[in-house]
Amino acid sequence: MYQADIIIIGSGLGGLEVALAMAQEGKKVLVLERQVQPGGCMQSYRRGAMHLDTGLHYVGGLSESSALYESFNKYGLMSLPWKQMDTECFEEIHIAGKSYCWPQGIDNFINAMKTYFPHETDGLDKYAKLLYCTDELWMQQTNAWDYLNSIISDKTLIQVLTAPALCKMELRKESLPLFTFVHGTAPFIENSWRLATDGNAIVERLVEQIRELGGEVLTGKEVVSLEEEGGIVTKAHCLDGSEYSAKWFVSNAHPAVTCSLVKDSKVMKNIFRRRMQSQPNTHGMFTLHLQLHNNALEYFNHNKIVLPEEECWDVAVGSDLKVKAIMISARIPEDGSKVTNVDILTPMLWDCVSEYTDSTLFHRPELYMKLKEEIAAQCLDIAESVIPDLRSMVVKSWSSSPLTYRDYNLTPEGSAFGFRKDFSNPMSTIISPKTQIPNLLMTGQSLMLHGLHGVTMTAAYTCNEINKNTIN
Ligand SMILES: Cc1cc2nc3c(=O)[nH]c(=O)nc-3n(C[C@H](O)[C@H](O)[C@H](O)COP(=O)(O)OP(=O)(O)OC[C@H]3O[C@@H](n4cnc5c(N)ncnc54)[C@H](O)[C@@H]3O)c2cc1C
């Protein structure tokens, strides 16, 4: 039987980063991934000549003085072909026929907003302080929507300040903590980058280094149970009958899935299990991938965010099946200046697809396919308000819904960002990597923060916990 120091269940960004960090410290690591391809939300997939990304469009905070640089450098990711987005306008926000540009750099950004909204100078000064704020406990316990409304009275400005977050987090008035909002916004304003290749490059680079350091990443290995003996986990059992043992286990699967793997524990209390299995999850996403004719559309080095109804909070597509707001992202062209791949994203609730829950990948009912076509058509209608005749440029299109994410990554209800963090429930904003079973830890977006920046910080949090318990 393969004997590792640490087994990591799941090869999402968080799982691979923990594996590499531990391998760099000399530990023998083994990653077990259920899918045929590693990477979780980071993977890209091929359709004909197209490489389509799933959970990566841009990243914030990669320049040398920014938060993500040190970790990405340590993980060998800084030598990938990162390209900075347009420094004068990396987010182009369209609201009711008017457009607003976000420049990079917090001070530049605030000055630009003061030009658009000169009557909100005081509020914008307070907003600048917030973007630099490091009082994390206060931000965890504060409602983002209420706080923004307490410092700014112009409703359009609030939409402009928050619109790009609509596909980066769950913009939910009732629950979103200021902590989640600021961590998902400030690094992007500091500096924003696209990768001039697909998200798999990140995955491949991490896997390559894990292997160079003597570790292994195995795909097609769905862990179905964790065996407990003497109060610790001793073995991971996989669906194909294989089993693997280690001294430590780290789960990158959703915490509810992690708890379900430990069937008869003498150590994990039911109250912990219930908490992990009942905490609400963030909404999912609908993504429309478009392949465009060569030479049809000039590359734009920014995202376009379109809010036809002047609202970007609580706008996820619900049971009314109405698309209210979208983000459009272009992939950097391989040659020349024309775009061949554009993604349109809109948040989507599980309710939209819940009646198809029993269907499986590649065997979806006709009605579900029709629903996706209908949502795609609405996304295109809205997109054409800022890219006229976009439809006529499309060669082919593909789409994914929360059902797709549920089936690939096993996230409950196809949630895009894992657990919903709620300012009114301090237990939800930061969850410890510990599970009550001393040698079973967790990592990934549900614990603390999501996105590449958040998951990387969370991986460091998990590694720190492992190191505190000195593995030998
Ligand atoms: C549509 C969309 C767009 C996004 N765009 C961006 C963006 O532009 N920028 C950004 O910073 N972030 C973006 N994000 C967020 C980012 O992709 C995620 O926060 C991050 O990739 C999550 O990583 P993770 O490690 O938590 O887990 P995941 O990616 O969910 O990985 C978990 C892994 O565990 C595996 N697994 C689960 N159960 C088992 C089991 N029993 N046995 C073995 N393996 C198992 C799964 O198959 C999966 O591979 C986006 C997300 C979505 C959904």
Coordinates of C-alpha atoms and ligand atoms in Angstrom, one line a residue:
M1 CA 0.0 0.0 0.0
Y2 CA 1.2 3.5 -0.9
Q3 CA 2.4 5.1 2.3
A4 CA 2.5 8.9 2.3
D5 CA 3.1 11.5 5.0
I6 CA 0.1 13.5 3.9
I7 CA -2.8 12.5 1.7
I8 CA -4.7 15.4 0.1
I9 CA -8.3 14.7 -1.0
G10 CA -9.1 16.9 -4.0
S11 CA -6.8 18.7 -6.4
G12 CA -8.4 22.1 -6.5
L13 CA -6.1 25.1 -6.2
G14 CA -6.2 24.8 -2.4
G15 CA -5.4 21.1 -2.4
L16 CA -2.5 21.5 -4.8
E17 CA -1.0 24.4 -2.9
V18 CA -1.1 22.6 0.4
A19 CA 0.5 19.5 -1.3
L20 CA 3.2 21.6 -2.9
A21 CA 4.0 23.6 0.3
M22 CA 4.3 20.4 2.3
A23 CA 6.4 18.7 -0.4
Q24 CA 8.7 21.7 -0.4
E25 CA 9.1 21.0 3.4
G26 CA 10.3 17.5 2.6
K27 CA 7.0 15.6 3.2
K28 CA 5.9 12.8 0.9
V29 CA 2.5 13.9 -0.4
L30 CA -0.2 12.1 -2.3
V31 CA -3.1 13.9 -3.9
L32 CA -6.3 11.9 -4.7
E33 CA -8.6 13.5 -7.2
R34 CA -12.0 12.1 -8.3
Q35 CA -12.1 13.7 -11.7
V36 CA -10.1 12.6 -14.8
Q37 CA -8.3 15.9 -14.7
P38 CA -6.8 17.7 -11.7
G39 CA -7.5 21.4 -10.9
G40 CA -11.2 21.5 -9.7
C41 CA -12.5 25.0 -10.6
M42 CA -9.0 25.9 -12.0
Q43 CA -9.2 23.3 -14.8
S44 CA -9.9 24.3 -18.4
Y45 CA -11.4 21.9 -20.9
R46 CA -11.1 21.4 -24.6
R47 CA -13.9 21.7 -27.2
G48 CA -12.4 21.3 -30.7
A49 CA -9.6 23.9 -31.0
M50 CA -10.9 25.9 -28.0
H51 CA -9.6 25.8 -24.4
L52 CA -12.4 26.9 -22.1
D53 CA -11.7 28.1 -18.6
T54 CA -14.0 27.4 -15.8
G55 CA -13.1 29.3 -12.6
L56 CA -10.4 31.7 -13.8
H57 CA -10.8 34.9 -15.6
Y58 CA -8.5 37.3 -13.8
V59 CA -6.5 37.6 -10.6
G60 CA -5.8 40.5 -8.3
G61 CA -2.7 41.4 -6.4
L62 CA 0.2 39.9 -8.3
S63 CA 2.7 42.7 -8.5
E64 CA 5.8 42.5 -6.4
S65 CA 4.5 44.5 -3.4
S66 CA 1.0 42.9 -3.5
A67 CA -0.4 40.1 -1.3
L68 CA -0.4 37.2 -3.8
Y69 CA 3.1 37.7 -5.2
E70 CA 5.1 36.0 -2.4
S71 CA 2.9 32.8 -2.4
F72 CA 2.7 32.6 -6.2
N73 CA 6.5 33.0 -6.4
K74 CA 7.0 30.3 -3.9
Y75 CA 4.7 28.0 -5.9
G76 CA 6.6 28.7 -9.1
L77 CA 3.5 30.5 -10.7
M78 CA 5.0 33.9 -11.3
S79 CA 6.9 32.7 -14.4
L80 CA 3.6 31.9 -16.1
P81 CA 2.6 34.4 -18.8
W82 CA 0.6 36.9 -16.7
K83 CA -0.5 40.1 -18.5
Q84 CA -1.6 43.1 -16.6
M85 CA -5.1 44.4 -17.6
D86 CA -5.6 47.9 -18.8
T87 CA -4.3 50.2 -16.0
E88 CA -6.6 53.0 -16.9
C89 CA -9.7 50.8 -17.3
F90 CA -9.7 47.2 -16.2
E91 CA -13.4 47.1 -15.3
E92 CA -15.8 48.9 -17.6
I93 CA -19.2 49.2 -15.9
H94 CA -22.3 50.0 -17.9
I95 CA -25.4 51.2 -16.0
A96 CA -28.5 52.5 -17.6
G97 CA -26.6 53.7 -20.8
K98 CA -23.7 55.3 -18.9
S99 CA -20.2 53.8 -18.5
Y100 CA -17.7 54.1 -15.7
C101 CA -14.0 52.9 -15.8
W102 CA -12.1 51.5 -12.9
P103 CA -8.3 52.4 -13.1
Q104 CA -5.8 50.3 -11.2
G105 CA -4.1 51.5 -8.0
I106 CA -6.3 52.4 -5.0
D107 CA -5.5 56.2 -5.1
N108 CA -6.1 56.4 -8.9
F109 CA -9.3 54.5 -8.5
I110 CA -10.6 56.8 -5.8
N111 CA -9.6 59.9 -7.8
A112 CA -11.5 58.5 -10.8
M113 CA -14.6 57.9 -8.7
K114 CA -14.4 61.4 -7.4
T115 CA -14.4 62.7 -11.0
Y116 CA -17.6 60.8 -11.7
F117 CA -19.2 61.5 -8.3
P118 CA -17.8 64.9 -7.1
H119 CA -20.5 65.2 -4.5
E120 CA -19.3 62.0 -2.7
T121 CA -15.8 63.1 -1.8
D122 CA -16.1 62.4 1.9
G123 CA -17.7 59.0 1.4
L124 CA -15.0 58.0 -1.2
D125 CA -12.3 59.0 1.3
K126 CA -13.8 56.7 3.8
Y127 CA -14.0 54.0 1.1
A128 CA -10.3 54.4 0.4
K129 CA -9.6 53.9 4.1
L130 CA -11.7 50.7 4.0
L131 CA -9.7 49.4 1.0
Y132 CA -6.5 49.8 3.1
C133 CA -8.1 48.6 6.3
T134 CA -6.5 45.7 8.2
D135 CA -9.0 45.5 11.2
E136 CA -10.2 42.1 10.1
L137 CA -12.4 41.3 13.1
W138 CA -14.4 44.4 12.7
M139 CA -14.9 43.7 9.0
Q140 CA -16.0 40.1 9.7
Q141 CA -18.7 41.4 12.0
T142 CA -20.0 44.2 9.7
N143 CA -22.6 43.9 6.9
A144 CA -21.0 45.1 3.6
W145 CA -24.3 46.5 2.2
D146 CA -25.2 48.4 5.4
Y147 CA -21.7 49.8 5.7
L148 CA -21.5 51.0 2.1
N149 CA -24.8 52.7 2.6
S150 CA -23.7 54.3 5.8
I151 CA -20.8 56.1 4.1
I152 CA -22.2 56.8 0.6
S153 CA -25.7 58.1 -0.2
D154 CA -25.6 58.1 -4.0
K155 CA -27.1 54.7 -5.0
T156 CA -25.5 54.7 -8.4
L157 CA -22.1 55.1 -6.8
I158 CA -22.7 52.1 -4.6
Q159 CA -23.6 50.1 -7.8
V160 CA -20.4 51.3 -9.5
L161 CA -18.3 50.4 -6.5
T162 CA -19.7 46.9 -6.2
A163 CA -20.7 45.8 -9.8
P164 CA -17.5 43.9 -10.6
A165 CA -18.0 41.8 -7.5
L166 CA -21.3 40.3 -8.9
C167 CA -19.4 37.4 -10.5
K168 CA -16.6 37.3 -7.9
M169 CA -18.7 36.7 -4.7
E170 CA -22.3 36.4 -3.5
L171 CA -23.5 40.0 -3.5
R172 CA -26.2 39.3 -0.9
K173 CA -27.5 42.3 1.0
E174 CA -28.6 40.2 4.0
S175 CA -25.3 38.4 4.7
L176 CA -22.2 39.5 2.9
P177 CA -19.5 40.4 5.5
L178 CA -17.4 43.5 4.7
F179 CA -14.3 41.2 5.2
T180 CA -15.3 39.0 2.2
F181 CA -16.2 42.1 0.1
V182 CA -12.9 43.9 0.8
H183 CA -10.7 40.8 0.3
G184 CA -12.4 40.1 -3.0
T185 CA -12.2 43.7 -4.2
A186 CA -9.0 45.5 -2.9
P187 CA -6.4 43.2 -4.4
F188 CA -8.0 43.6 -7.9
I189 CA -8.0 47.4 -7.6
E190 CA -4.3 47.3 -6.6
N191 CA -3.5 45.5 -9.8
S192 CA -5.3 43.0 -12.0
W193 CA -3.9 40.3 -14.4
R194 CA -5.0 37.8 -17.0
L195 CA -3.2 34.7 -17.9
A196 CA -2.1 34.5 -21.6
T197 CA -2.9 30.8 -21.7
D198 CA -5.5 28.6 -20.0
G199 CA -6.0 28.0 -16.2
N200 CA -4.6 24.5 -16.7
A201 CA -1.1 26.1 -16.9
I202 CA -1.4 26.8 -13.1
V203 CA -2.5 23.3 -12.4
E204 CA 0.2 21.7 -14.6
R205 CA 2.9 23.9 -12.9
L206 CA 1.8 22.8 -9.4
V207 CA 1.5 19.1 -10.3
E208 CA 4.8 19.1 -12.1
Q209 CA 6.6 20.5 -9.0
I210 CA 4.8 18.1 -6.6
R211 CA 6.1 15.2 -8.7
E212 CA 9.6 16.6 -8.9
L213 CA 9.7 16.7 -5.2
G214 CA 8.7 13.0 -5.0
G215 CA 5.0 13.5 -4.5
E216 CA 2.1 12.1 -6.6
V217 CA -1.2 13.3 -8.0
L218 CA -3.6 10.6 -9.0
T219 CA -6.8 11.2 -10.9
G220 CA -9.9 9.0 -11.2
K221 CA -9.5 8.4 -7.4
E222 CA -12.8 9.4 -5.7
V223 CA -12.4 9.0 -1.9
V224 CA -15.6 7.4 -0.6
S225 CA -14.6 6.8 3.0
L226 CA -12.0 7.6 5.5
E227 CA -11.2 4.8 8.0
E228 CA -10.8 5.8 11.6
E229 CA -8.8 3.7 14.1
G230 CA -7.8 4.8 17.6
G231 CA -9.2 8.2 17.1
I232 CA -7.3 9.1 14.0
V233 CA -7.8 8.6 10.2
T234 CA -5.6 5.7 9.0
K235 CA -6.8 5.1 5.4
A236 CA -8.6 6.6 2.5
H237 CA -10.8 4.2 0.5
C238 CA -11.4 5.0 -3.1
L239 CA -14.4 4.1 -5.3
D240 CA -12.2 1.9 -7.5
G241 CA -11.4 -0.3 -4.4
S242 CA -7.9 1.1 -3.9
E243 CA -6.8 2.3 -0.4
Y244 CA -4.1 4.6 0.7
S245 CA -2.6 5.3 4.2
A246 CA -0.9 8.3 5.6
K247 CA -0.1 10.0 8.9
W248 CA -2.1 13.1 7.9
F249 CA -5.1 13.8 5.7
V250 CA -6.1 17.1 4.3
S251 CA -9.5 17.5 2.6
N252 CA -9.9 20.0 -0.2
A253 CA -13.5 18.7 -0.8
H254 CA -16.4 20.8 0.4
P255 CA -16.6 20.5 4.3
A256 CA -20.0 18.8 4.0
V257 CA -18.5 16.2 1.7
T258 CA -15.5 15.8 4.0
C259 CA -17.8 15.0 7.0
S260 CA -19.7 12.5 4.9
L261 CA -16.4 10.6 4.2
V262 CA -15.9 9.8 7.9
K263 CA -18.7 7.3 8.5
D264 CA -18.4 5.9 12.0
S265 CA -16.3 8.3 13.9
K266 CA -15.7 8.1 17.6
V267 CA -14.1 11.5 17.6
M268 CA -16.1 13.7 15.2
K269 CA -19.1 15.0 17.1
N270 CA -22.6 15.0 15.5
I271 CA -22.9 18.7 16.3
F272 CA -19.8 19.5 14.1
R273 CA -21.0 17.2 11.3
R274 CA -24.5 18.9 11.4
R275 CA -22.9 22.4 11.3
M276 CA -20.8 21.5 8.3
Q277 CA -23.7 19.8 6.5
S278 CA -26.3 22.5 7.2
Q279 CA -24.4 25.7 6.7
P280 CA -25.9 27.5 3.6
N281 CA -23.8 27.8 0.4
T282 CA -23.3 30.6 -2.0
H283 CA -25.2 30.7 -5.3
G284 CA -23.8 29.1 -8.4
M285 CA -22.8 30.6 -11.8
F286 CA -24.0 30.3 -15.3
T287 CA -21.2 30.7 -17.9
L288 CA -21.6 31.1 -21.6
H289 CA -18.4 30.4 -23.6
L290 CA -18.4 31.8 -27.1
Q291 CA -16.1 30.9 -29.9
L292 CA -15.9 33.9 -32.3
H293 CA -15.0 34.1 -36.0
N294 CA -11.3 35.1 -36.4
N295 CA -11.1 38.8 -37.1
A296 CA -14.6 39.7 -35.8
L297 CA -13.8 41.5 -32.6
E298 CA -10.9 43.6 -31.3
Y299 CA -9.4 42.3 -28.0
F300 CA -10.5 44.3 -25.0
N301 CA -8.1 44.2 -22.0
H302 CA -10.8 44.8 -19.4
N303 CA -14.0 43.2 -18.2
K304 CA -17.4 44.6 -19.2
I305 CA -20.0 44.6 -16.6
V306 CA -23.6 45.4 -17.6
L307 CA -26.4 46.2 -15.2
P308 CA -29.5 47.0 -17.2
E309 CA -31.6 47.4 -14.1
E310 CA -29.1 49.6 -12.1
E311 CA -28.8 46.9 -9.5
C312 CA -26.1 44.3 -8.9
W313 CA -27.0 43.0 -5.4
D314 CA -29.3 39.9 -5.2
V315 CA -29.5 39.7 -8.9
A316 CA -28.8 36.0 -9.4
V317 CA -31.0 34.3 -11.9
G318 CA -33.8 32.7 -9.9
S319 CA -37.0 30.7 -10.6
D320 CA -38.2 33.6 -12.8
L321 CA -35.3 32.6 -15.1
K322 CA -34.5 36.2 -15.8
V323 CA -30.9 37.4 -16.4
K324 CA -30.4 40.8 -14.7
A325 CA -26.7 41.5 -14.9
I326 CA -23.6 40.0 -16.6
M327 CA -19.8 40.2 -16.7
I328 CA -18.0 39.7 -20.1
S329 CA -14.4 38.6 -20.1
A330 CA -12.2 38.1 -23.2
R331 CA -9.4 35.6 -23.4
I332 CA -6.0 37.0 -24.5
P333 CA -5.6 36.2 -28.2
E334 CA -2.9 33.7 -29.1
D335 CA -1.9 35.7 -32.2
G336 CA -2.8 39.2 -33.3
S337 CA -5.3 41.5 -31.8
K338 CA -8.6 39.8 -32.4
V339 CA -10.5 37.8 -29.7
T340 CA -11.6 34.2 -30.5
N341 CA -13.0 33.4 -27.0
V342 CA -15.3 35.4 -24.9
D343 CA -17.1 34.3 -21.7
I344 CA -20.3 35.8 -20.3
L345 CA -21.1 35.1 -16.7
T346 CA -24.1 35.6 -14.5
P347 CA -24.9 34.4 -11.0
M348 CA -27.5 31.6 -10.8
L349 CA -29.5 30.1 -8.0
W350 CA -29.8 26.3 -7.5
D351 CA -33.6 26.6 -7.8
C352 CA -33.3 27.2 -11.5
V353 CA -31.8 23.7 -12.1
S354 CA -32.9 21.7 -9.0
E355 CA -35.6 19.8 -10.9
Y356 CA -32.8 18.2 -13.0
T357 CA -30.8 17.1 -9.9
D358 CA -31.1 13.4 -10.8
S359 CA -29.6 13.9 -14.2
T360 CA -25.9 13.2 -14.9
L361 CA -23.2 14.8 -17.0
F362 CA -23.8 14.3 -20.8
H363 CA -27.2 12.8 -20.1
R364 CA -29.3 15.9 -19.4
P365 CA -33.0 16.2 -20.2
E366 CA -34.2 18.2 -23.2
L367 CA -35.9 20.7 -20.9
Y368 CA -32.7 21.5 -19.1
M369 CA -30.9 22.1 -22.5
K370 CA -33.8 24.4 -23.5
L371 CA -33.4 26.3 -20.2
K372 CA -29.7 26.8 -20.8
E373 CA -30.5 28.1 -24.4
E374 CA -33.0 30.6 -22.9
I375 CA -30.5 31.9 -20.4
A376 CA -27.8 32.1 -23.0
A377 CA -30.1 34.1 -25.3
Q378 CA -30.8 36.6 -22.5
C379 CA -27.0 36.9 -21.8
L380 CA -26.4 37.7 -25.5
D381 CA -29.2 40.2 -25.6
I382 CA -27.6 42.1 -22.7
A383 CA -24.1 41.7 -24.1
E384 CA -25.2 43.2 -27.4
S385 CA -25.9 46.5 -25.7
V386 CA -22.1 46.9 -25.3
I387 CA -20.8 44.7 -28.1
P388 CA -23.2 45.3 -31.0
D389 CA -23.9 42.3 -33.3
L390 CA -22.0 39.9 -31.0
R391 CA -24.4 37.1 -32.1
S392 CA -23.3 37.4 -35.7
M393 CA -19.7 36.8 -34.6
V394 CA -20.4 33.5 -32.8
V395 CA -19.2 30.3 -34.4
K396 CA -20.1 28.0 -31.5
S397 CA -21.1 28.2 -27.9
W398 CA -21.1 26.1 -24.7
S399 CA -22.6 26.7 -21.4
S400 CA -22.4 25.5 -17.8
S401 CA -24.8 25.9 -14.8
P402 CA -24.6 25.1 -11.1
L403 CA -25.6 21.5 -12.1
T404 CA -22.3 21.2 -14.0
Y405 CA -20.3 22.4 -11.0
R406 CA -22.2 20.0 -8.7
D407 CA -21.3 17.1 -10.9
Y408 CA -17.7 17.9 -11.6
N409 CA -16.5 19.2 -8.2
L410 CA -19.1 17.7 -5.9
T411 CA -20.0 21.1 -4.4
P412 CA -23.4 21.1 -2.8
E413 CA -26.0 22.8 -5.0
G414 CA -23.3 23.7 -7.5
S415 CA -22.2 26.5 -5.2
A416 CA -19.6 28.7 -6.9
F417 CA -17.7 29.9 -3.8
G418 CA -18.5 27.3 -1.1
F419 CA -20.0 28.2 2.2
R420 CA -21.9 31.5 2.5
K421 CA -20.1 33.7 4.9
D422 CA -22.6 35.7 7.1
F423 CA -21.5 38.7 9.1
S424 CA -24.2 37.9 11.7
N425 CA -22.8 34.4 12.3
P426 CA -19.2 34.7 13.4
M427 CA -18.8 30.9 13.2
S428 CA -19.3 31.2 9.4
T429 CA -16.8 33.8 8.4
I430 CA -13.6 31.9 9.3
I431 CA -13.8 28.2 9.8
S432 CA -10.8 26.4 11.4
P433 CA -9.1 23.8 9.2
K434 CA -9.4 21.4 12.2
T435 CA -12.1 18.7 12.2
Q436 CA -12.0 17.2 15.7
I437 CA -10.1 14.2 14.3
P438 CA -6.6 15.3 15.1
N439 CA -4.9 14.2 11.8
L440 CA -7.8 15.3 9.5
L441 CA -7.7 18.9 8.3
M442 CA -9.5 20.9 5.7
T443 CA -8.6 23.5 3.1
G444 CA -10.3 25.3 0.2
Q445 CA -12.7 28.2 -0.4
S446 CA -15.3 27.3 2.2
L447 CA -13.1 27.9 5.1
M448 CA -12.1 31.5 4.9
L449 CA -11.9 33.2 1.5
H450 CA -12.5 32.2 -2.1
G451 CA -10.9 33.1 -5.4
L452 CA -7.3 32.5 -6.2
H453 CA -6.2 35.1 -3.7
G454 CA -8.5 33.8 -0.9
V455 CA -7.9 30.1 -1.5
T456 CA -4.1 30.7 -1.5
M457 CA -4.4 32.5 1.9
T458 CA -6.6 29.7 3.2
A459 CA -4.0 27.1 2.0
A460 CA -1.3 28.9 4.1
Y461 CA -3.7 28.8 7.1
T462 CA -4.1 25.0 6.7
C463 CA -0.3 24.5 6.3
N464 CA 0.3 26.6 9.4
E465 CA -2.1 24.3 11.4
I466 CA -0.2 21.2 10.1
N467 CA 3.1 22.7 11.1
K468 CA 1.9 23.7 14.5
N469 CA 1.4 20.0 15.1
T470 CA 4.8 19.1 13.7
I471 CA 4.6 16.2 11.5
N472 CA 7.4 13.7 11.8
Ligands
LIG1 C1 -17.6 30.5 -12.8 C2 -16.5 30.8 -11.8 C3 -15.6 31.8 -12.2 C4 -14.6 32.2 -11.3 N1 -13.7 33.2 -11.7 C5 -12.7 33.5 -10.9 C6 -11.7 34.5 -11.2 O1 -11.8 35.0 -12.4 N2 -10.7 34.8 -10.4 C7 -10.6 34.2 -9.1 O2 -9.7 34.5 -8.4 N3 -11.5 33.2 -8.7 C8 -12.5 32.9 -9.6 N4 -13.4 31.9 -9.2 C9 -13.2 31.2 -7.9 C10 -12.1 30.2 -7.9 O3 -12.1 29.5 -9.1 C11 -12.3 29.2 -6.7 O4 -12.5 30.0 -5.5 C12 -11.2 28.2 -6.5 O5 -10.7 27.7 -7.7 C13 -11.7 27.1 -5.5 O6 -10.6 26.2 -5.2 P1 -10.8 25.2 -4.1 O7 -9.4 24.6 -3.8 O8 -11.5 25.7 -2.9 O9 -11.7 24.0 -4.6 P2 -12.3 23.3 -5.9 O10 -11.8 24.0 -7.1 O11 -13.8 23.2 -5.7 O12 -11.7 21.9 -5.9 C14 -12.1 20.8 -5.1 C15 -11.6 19.5 -5.7 O13 -11.9 18.4 -4.8 C16 -12.3 17.3 -5.6 N5 -13.1 16.4 -4.8 C17 -14.3 16.6 -4.2 N6 -14.7 15.5 -3.5 C18 -13.7 14.6 -3.7 C19 -13.6 13.2 -3.3 N7 -14.5 12.6 -2.5 N8 -12.4 12.5 -3.6 C20 -11.5 13.1 -4.4 N9 -11.6 14.4 -4.9 C21 -12.7 15.1 -4.5 C22 -13.1 18.0 -6.7 O14 -13.3 17.1 -7.9 C23 -12.3 19.2 -7.0 O15 -11.3 18.9 -8.0 C24 -14.4 31.5 -10.0 C25 -15.3 30.5 -9.7 C26 -16.4 30.2 -10.6 C27 -17.3 29.1 -10.2

